[in-house]
Coordinates of C-alpha atoms and ligand atoms in Angstrom, one line a residue:
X1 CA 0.0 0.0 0.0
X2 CA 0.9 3.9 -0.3
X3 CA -0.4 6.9 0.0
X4 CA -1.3 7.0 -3.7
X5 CA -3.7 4.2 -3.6
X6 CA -6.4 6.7 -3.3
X7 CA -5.3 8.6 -6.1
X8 CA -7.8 6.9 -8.8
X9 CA -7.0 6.7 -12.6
X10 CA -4.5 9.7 -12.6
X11 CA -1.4 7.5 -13.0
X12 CA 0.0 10.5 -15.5
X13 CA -0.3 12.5 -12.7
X14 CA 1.2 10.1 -9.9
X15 CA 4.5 9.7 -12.2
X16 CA 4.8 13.7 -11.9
X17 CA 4.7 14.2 -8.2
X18 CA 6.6 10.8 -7.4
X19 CA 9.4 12.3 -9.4
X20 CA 9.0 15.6 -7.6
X21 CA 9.6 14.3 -4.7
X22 CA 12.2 12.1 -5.5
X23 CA 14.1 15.5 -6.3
X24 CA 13.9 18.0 -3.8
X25 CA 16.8 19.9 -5.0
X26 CA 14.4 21.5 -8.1
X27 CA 11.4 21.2 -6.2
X28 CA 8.6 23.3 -7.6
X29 CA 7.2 25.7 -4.4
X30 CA 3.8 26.4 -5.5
X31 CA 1.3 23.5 -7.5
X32 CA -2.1 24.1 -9.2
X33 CA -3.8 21.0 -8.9
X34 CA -7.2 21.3 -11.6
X35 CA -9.4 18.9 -12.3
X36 CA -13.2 18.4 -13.1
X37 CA -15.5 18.0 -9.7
X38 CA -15.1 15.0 -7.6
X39 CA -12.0 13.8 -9.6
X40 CA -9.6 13.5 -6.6
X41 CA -8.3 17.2 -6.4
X42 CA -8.0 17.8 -3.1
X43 CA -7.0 13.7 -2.8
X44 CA -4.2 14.1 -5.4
X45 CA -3.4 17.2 -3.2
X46 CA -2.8 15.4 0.4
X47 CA -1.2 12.1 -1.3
X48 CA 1.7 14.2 -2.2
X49 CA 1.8 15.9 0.7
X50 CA 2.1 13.2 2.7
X51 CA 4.2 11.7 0.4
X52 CA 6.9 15.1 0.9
X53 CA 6.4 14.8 4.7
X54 CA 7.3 10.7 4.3
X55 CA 10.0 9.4 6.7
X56 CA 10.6 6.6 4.7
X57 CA 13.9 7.5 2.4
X58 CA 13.4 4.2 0.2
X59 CA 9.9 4.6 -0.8
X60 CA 8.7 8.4 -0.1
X61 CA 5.2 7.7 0.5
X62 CA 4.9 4.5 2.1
X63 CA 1.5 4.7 3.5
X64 CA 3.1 3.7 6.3
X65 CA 5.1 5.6 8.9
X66 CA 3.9 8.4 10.8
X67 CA 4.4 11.5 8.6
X68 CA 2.4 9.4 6.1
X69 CA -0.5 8.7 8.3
X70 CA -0.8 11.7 9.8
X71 CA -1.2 13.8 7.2
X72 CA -3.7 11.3 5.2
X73 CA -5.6 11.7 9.2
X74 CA -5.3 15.7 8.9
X75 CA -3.0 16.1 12.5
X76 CA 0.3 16.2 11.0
X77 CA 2.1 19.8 12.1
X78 CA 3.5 21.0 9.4
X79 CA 0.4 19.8 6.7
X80 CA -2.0 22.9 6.7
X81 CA -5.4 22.1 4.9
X82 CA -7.9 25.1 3.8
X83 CA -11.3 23.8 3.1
X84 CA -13.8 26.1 3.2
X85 CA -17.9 26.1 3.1
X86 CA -18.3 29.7 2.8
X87 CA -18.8 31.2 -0.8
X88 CA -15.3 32.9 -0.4
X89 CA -11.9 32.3 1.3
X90 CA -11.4 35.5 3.9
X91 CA -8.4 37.6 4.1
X92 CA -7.9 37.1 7.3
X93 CA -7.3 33.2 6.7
X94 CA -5.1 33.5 4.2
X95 CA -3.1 36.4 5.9
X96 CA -3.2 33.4 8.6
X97 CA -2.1 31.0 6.1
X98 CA 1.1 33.6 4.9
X99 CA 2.4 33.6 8.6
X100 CA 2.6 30.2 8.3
X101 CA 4.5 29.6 4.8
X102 CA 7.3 31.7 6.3
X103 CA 7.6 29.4 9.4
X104 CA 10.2 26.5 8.9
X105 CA 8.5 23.0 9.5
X106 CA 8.5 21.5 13.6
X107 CA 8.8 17.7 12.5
X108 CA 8.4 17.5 8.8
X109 CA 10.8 17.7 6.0
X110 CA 8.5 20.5 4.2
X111 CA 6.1 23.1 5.4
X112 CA 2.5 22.3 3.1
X113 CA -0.1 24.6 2.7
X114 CA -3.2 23.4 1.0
X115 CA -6.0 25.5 0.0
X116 CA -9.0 23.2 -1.7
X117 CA -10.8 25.9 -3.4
X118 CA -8.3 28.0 -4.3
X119 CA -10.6 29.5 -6.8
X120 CA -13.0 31.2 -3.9
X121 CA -10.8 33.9 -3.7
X122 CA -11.4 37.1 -4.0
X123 CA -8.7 39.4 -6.4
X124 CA -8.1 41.9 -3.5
X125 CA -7.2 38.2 -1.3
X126 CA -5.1 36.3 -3.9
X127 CA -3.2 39.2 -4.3
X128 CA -1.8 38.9 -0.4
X129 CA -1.5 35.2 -1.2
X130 CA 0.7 36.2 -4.3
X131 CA 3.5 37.4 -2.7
X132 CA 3.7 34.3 -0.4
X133 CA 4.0 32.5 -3.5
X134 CA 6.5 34.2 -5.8
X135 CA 9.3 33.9 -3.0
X136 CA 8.2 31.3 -0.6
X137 CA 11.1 30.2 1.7
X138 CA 13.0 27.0 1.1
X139 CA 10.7 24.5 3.0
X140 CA 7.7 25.5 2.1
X141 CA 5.6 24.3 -0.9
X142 CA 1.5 25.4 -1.7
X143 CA -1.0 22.8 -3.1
X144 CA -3.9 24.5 -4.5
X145 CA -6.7 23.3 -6.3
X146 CA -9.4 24.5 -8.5
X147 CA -11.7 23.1 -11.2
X148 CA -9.3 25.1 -13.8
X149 CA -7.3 26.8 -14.4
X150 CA -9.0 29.6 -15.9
X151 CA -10.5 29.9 -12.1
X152 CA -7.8 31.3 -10.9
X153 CA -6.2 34.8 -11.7
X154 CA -3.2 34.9 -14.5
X155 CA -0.9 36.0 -12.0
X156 CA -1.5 32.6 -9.4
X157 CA -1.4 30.6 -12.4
X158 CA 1.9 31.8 -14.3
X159 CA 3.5 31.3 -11.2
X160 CA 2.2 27.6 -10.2
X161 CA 3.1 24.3 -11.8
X162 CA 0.3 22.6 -13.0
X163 CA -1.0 19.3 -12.7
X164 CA -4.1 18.5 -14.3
X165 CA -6.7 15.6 -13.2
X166 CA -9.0 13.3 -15.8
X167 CA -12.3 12.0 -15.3
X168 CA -11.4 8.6 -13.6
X169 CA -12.7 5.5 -15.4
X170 CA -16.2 3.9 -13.7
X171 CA -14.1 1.1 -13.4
X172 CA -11.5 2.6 -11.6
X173 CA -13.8 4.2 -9.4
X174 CA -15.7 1.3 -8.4
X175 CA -12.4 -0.3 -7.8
X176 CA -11.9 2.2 -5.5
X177 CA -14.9 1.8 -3.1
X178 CA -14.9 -2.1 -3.1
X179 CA -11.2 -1.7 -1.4
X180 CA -11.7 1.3 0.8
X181 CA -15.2 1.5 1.6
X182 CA -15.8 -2.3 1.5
X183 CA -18.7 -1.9 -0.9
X184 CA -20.4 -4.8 -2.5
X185 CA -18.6 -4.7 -6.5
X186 CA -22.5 -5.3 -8.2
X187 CA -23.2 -1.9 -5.9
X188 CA -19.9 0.1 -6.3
X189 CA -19.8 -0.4 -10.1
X190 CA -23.7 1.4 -10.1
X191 CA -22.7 3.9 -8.0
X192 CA -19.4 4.7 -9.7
X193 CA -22.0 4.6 -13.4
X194 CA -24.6 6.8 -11.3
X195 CA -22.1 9.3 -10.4
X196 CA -20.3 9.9 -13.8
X197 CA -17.1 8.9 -12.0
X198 CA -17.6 11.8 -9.1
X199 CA -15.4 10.1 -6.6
X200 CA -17.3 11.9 -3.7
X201 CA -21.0 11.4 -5.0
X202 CA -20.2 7.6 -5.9
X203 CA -19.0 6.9 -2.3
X204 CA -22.3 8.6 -1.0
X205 CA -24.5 6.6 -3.4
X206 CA -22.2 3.2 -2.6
X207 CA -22.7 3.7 1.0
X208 CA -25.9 5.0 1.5
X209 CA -29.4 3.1 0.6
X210 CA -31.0 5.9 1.5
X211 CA -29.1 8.5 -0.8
X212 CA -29.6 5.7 -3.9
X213 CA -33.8 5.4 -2.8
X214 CA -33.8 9.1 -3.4
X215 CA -31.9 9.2 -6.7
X216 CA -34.2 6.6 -8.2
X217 CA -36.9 8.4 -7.3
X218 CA -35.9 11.6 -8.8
X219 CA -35.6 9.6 -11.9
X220 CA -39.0 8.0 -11.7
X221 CA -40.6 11.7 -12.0
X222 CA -40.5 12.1 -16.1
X223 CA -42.2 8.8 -16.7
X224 CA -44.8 9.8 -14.2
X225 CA -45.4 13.6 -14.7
X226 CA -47.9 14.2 -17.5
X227 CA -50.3 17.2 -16.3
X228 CA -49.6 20.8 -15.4
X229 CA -51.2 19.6 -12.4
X230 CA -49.0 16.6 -12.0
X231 CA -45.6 18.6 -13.0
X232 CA -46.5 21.1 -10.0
X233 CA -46.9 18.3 -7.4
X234 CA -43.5 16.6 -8.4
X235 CA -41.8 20.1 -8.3
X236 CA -43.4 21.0 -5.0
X237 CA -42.0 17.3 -3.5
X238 CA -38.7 17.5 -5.1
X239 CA -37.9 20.8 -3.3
X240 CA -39.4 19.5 0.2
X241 CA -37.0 16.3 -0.4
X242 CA -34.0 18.9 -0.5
X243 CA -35.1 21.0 2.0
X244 CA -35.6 17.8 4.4
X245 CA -32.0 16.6 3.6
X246 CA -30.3 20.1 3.9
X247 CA -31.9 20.2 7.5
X248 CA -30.8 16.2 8.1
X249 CA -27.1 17.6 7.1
X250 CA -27.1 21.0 9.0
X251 CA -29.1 20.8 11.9
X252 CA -26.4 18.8 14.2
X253 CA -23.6 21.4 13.1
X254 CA -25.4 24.4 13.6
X255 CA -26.4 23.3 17.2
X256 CA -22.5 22.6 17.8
X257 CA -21.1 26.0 16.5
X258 CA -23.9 28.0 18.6
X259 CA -23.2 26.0 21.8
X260 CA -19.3 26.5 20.4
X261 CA -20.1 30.4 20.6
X262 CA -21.9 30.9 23.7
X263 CA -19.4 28.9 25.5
X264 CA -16.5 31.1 24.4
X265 CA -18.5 34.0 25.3
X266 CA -19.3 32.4 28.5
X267 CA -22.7 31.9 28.7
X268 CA -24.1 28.5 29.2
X269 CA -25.5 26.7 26.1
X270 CA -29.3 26.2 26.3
X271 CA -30.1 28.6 29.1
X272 CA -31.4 32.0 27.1
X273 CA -29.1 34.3 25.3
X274 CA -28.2 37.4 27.4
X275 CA -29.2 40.6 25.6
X276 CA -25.6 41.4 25.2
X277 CA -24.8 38.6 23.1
X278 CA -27.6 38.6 21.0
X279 CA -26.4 39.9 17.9
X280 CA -23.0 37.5 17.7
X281 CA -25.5 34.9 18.3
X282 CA -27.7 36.4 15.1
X283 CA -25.1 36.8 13.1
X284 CA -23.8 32.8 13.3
X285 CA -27.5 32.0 12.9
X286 CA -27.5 34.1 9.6
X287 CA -24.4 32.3 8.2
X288 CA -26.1 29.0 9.0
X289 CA -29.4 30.2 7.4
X290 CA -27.4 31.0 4.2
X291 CA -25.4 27.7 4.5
X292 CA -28.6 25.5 4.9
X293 CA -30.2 27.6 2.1
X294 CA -26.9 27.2 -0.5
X295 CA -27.0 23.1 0.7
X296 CA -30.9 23.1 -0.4
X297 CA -29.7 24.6 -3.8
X298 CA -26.7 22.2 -4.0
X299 CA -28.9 19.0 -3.4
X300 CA -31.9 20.0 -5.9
X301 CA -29.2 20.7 -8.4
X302 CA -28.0 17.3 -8.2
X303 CA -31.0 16.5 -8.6
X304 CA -31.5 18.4 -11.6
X305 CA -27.6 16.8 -12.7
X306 CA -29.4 13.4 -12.3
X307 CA -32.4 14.1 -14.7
X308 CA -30.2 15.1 -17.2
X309 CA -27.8 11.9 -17.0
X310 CA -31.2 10.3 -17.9
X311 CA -32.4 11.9 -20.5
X312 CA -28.6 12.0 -21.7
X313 CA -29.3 8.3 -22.0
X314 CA -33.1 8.5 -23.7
X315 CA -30.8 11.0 -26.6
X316 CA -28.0 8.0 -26.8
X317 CA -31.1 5.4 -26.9
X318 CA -32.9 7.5 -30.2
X319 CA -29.8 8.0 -31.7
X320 CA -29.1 4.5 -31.8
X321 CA -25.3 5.5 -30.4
X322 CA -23.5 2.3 -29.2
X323 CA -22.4 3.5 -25.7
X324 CA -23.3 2.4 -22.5
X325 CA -25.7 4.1 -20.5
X326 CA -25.3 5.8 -17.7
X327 CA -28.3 4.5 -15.8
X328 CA -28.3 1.2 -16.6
X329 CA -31.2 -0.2 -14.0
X330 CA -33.9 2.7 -15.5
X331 CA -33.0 0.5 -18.9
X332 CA -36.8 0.7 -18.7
X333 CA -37.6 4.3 -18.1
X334 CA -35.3 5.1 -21.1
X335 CA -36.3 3.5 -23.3
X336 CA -40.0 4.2 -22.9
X337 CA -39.2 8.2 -22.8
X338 CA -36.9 7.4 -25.8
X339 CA -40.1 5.8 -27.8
X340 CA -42.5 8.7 -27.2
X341 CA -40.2 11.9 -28.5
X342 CA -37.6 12.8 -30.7
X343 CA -34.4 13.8 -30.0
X344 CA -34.8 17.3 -31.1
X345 CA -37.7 17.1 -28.4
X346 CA -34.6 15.3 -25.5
X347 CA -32.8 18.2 -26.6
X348 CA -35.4 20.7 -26.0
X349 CA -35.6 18.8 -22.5
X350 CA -32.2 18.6 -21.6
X351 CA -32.1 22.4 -22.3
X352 CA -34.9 23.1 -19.6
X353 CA -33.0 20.9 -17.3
X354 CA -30.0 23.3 -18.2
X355 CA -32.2 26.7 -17.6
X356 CA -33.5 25.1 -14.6
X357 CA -30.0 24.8 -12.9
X358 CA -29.2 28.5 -14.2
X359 CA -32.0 29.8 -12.6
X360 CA -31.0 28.1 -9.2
X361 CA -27.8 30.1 -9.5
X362 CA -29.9 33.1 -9.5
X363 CA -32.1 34.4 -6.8
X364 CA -35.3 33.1 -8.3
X365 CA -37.3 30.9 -6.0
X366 CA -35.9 26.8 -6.4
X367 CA -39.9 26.0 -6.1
X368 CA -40.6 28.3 -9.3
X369 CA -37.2 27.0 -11.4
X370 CA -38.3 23.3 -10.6
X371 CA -41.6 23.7 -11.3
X372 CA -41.2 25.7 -14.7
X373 CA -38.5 22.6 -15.8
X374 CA -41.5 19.7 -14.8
X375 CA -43.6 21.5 -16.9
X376 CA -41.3 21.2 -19.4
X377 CA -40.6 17.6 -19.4
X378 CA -44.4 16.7 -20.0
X379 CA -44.8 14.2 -23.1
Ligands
ZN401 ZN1 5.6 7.3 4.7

């Protein structure tokens, strides 16, 4: 085993960093790790990390020692990792992150900094991070990652070495959760399918019945919506769904932060809030409101990414195109849509499902967007 295991279908990739680190005398001080979503990014990112921190002088990222565990865990000292949930990366944290580049490492043979989403940056904040990067001292090397490299400003991206991840094969992917997750391969190889090779999303649908019970149900809608009537209904329990499972995923956390808060301003969590706190209090409970409302958004856009696999596959069923689809137990569903249209009506289709997940990104109401795109998808 090593720490590159993980690290699915992106052997180019592997051969690059493994290389790097054999060679620490030309070492390369700032990477831009790009890649489509839920292709191992941030992954690829930690694997070489730990594989620069490894202890192990005959094979530098062993799996095994330490440095190598530790950073895969997320404890090792000199391994920062930036994740963030907020729309942006504050200047603050990467001000944070700067003190930090210039400090030589405690234990480890490098100081890593890793920001995930590099490209949640403001122009005002990468430019404090730019300095950092142009004349970082010896030790230090920054991982970031974005979905491309067009997401981040010319300046970051002149100055970074890139490494660029594929699409990982299904194959590969289901692979993948058979030997980490221990999930059944009939299971892992329709999850992996499901998921368009999203590492992330596959895992979820691999480990979770639940998440599966609701995709198939999503995809059930078309065959079944055939009124206005009917097409409102659907919309009106496809947003409830997302609503329900934002509050499932938020509810626990935001509970933790505010009993978090009150106890580092000293008040007691659960008895009332003292009058003098109240408006730290409001403002975490704002944040959360917009968290829970962007998660809400998030899941019915899946949602909306999942309709559109489907009809992908009614287009490649009329068509008559030789490729496999992507969800292969609706075989069905398919091909009973793909009987009743055309494929310049699928199109027509798949562009609603398109307008639908614009409109999400907008401030119109989800309820109003899903429902106009139901309507739409009437026979
Ligand atoms: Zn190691």
């Amino acid at each position: 085993m090593s720490v590159w295991d993980d690290v699915v279908g992106q052997e180019h990739v592997i051969d690059t960093l493994r290389a790097a680190v054999a060679e620490p005398r030309s070492m390369t001080h700032a990477w831009l790790f790009t890649g489509p979503p839920g292709s191992g990014r941030s992954n690829a990112a930690r694997a070489f990390a730990a594989a620069l921190q490894c202890e192990n002088p005959d094979e530098r990222g062993c799996g095994r020692c330490q440095a190598c565990t530790t950073t895969l865990a997320g404890t090792h000292a000199d391994v920062t990792v930036v994740a963030t949930e907020q729309v942006t990366i504050k200047i603050d944290e990467v001000r944070d992150l700067i003190g930090r580049a210039v400090r030589k490492p405690s234990t480890g043979r490098w100081q890593v900094i890793v920001v995930e989403d590099a490209d949640r940056m403001l122009e005002r904040t990468t430019n404090v991070l730019l300095k950092s990067i142009e004349e970082p001292p010896p030790q230090t090397v920054w991982l970031l990652c974005a979905p491309s490299s067009q997401d981040v400003l010319p300046t970051i991206r002149s100055r970074c070495r890139g490494v660029v991840l594929r699409v990982p094969p299904v194959e590969s992917v289901a692979a993948l959760l058979v030997s980490r997750d221990g999930a059944e391969p009939e299971v892992a190889l329709e999850a992996a399918r499901a998921a368009q090779s999203h590492i992330g999303l596959a895992r979820r649908l691999a480990r979770d019945a639940g998440a599966r019970e609701r995709r198939d149900e999503v995809l059930k809608i078309p065959a079944e919506v055939a009124s206005v009537g009917e097409a409102v209904i659907a919309a009106g329990r496809l947003v409830e769904v997302a609503q329900a499972e934002a509050r499932s995923a938020t509810e626990e956390r935001d509970a933790e932060e505010k009993g978090a808060l009150l106890r580092a301003l000293g008040a007691e969590a659960g008895e009332t809030v003292p009058p003098r706190l109240r408006s730290q209090v409001t403002e975490l409970e704002k944040d959360q409101k917009r968290r829970a409302t962007r998660y809400q958004r998030d899941v019915l856009d899946r949602a909306m990414l999942d309709l559109l696999s489907l009809y992908r596959d009614v287009l490649v069923t009329q068509l008559g195109a030789e490729v496999e689809l992507v969800n292969t137990a609706h075989g069905a569903t398919v091909r009973m849509l793909a009987g009743r249209s055309t494929s310049v009506r699928t199109i027509e289709q798949m562009n609603a499902i398109s307008t639908a997940r614009e409109r999400l990104g907008t401030n119109v109401s989800p309820l109003l967007a899903t429902e106009a795109m139901l309507v739409e998808l009437r026979p």
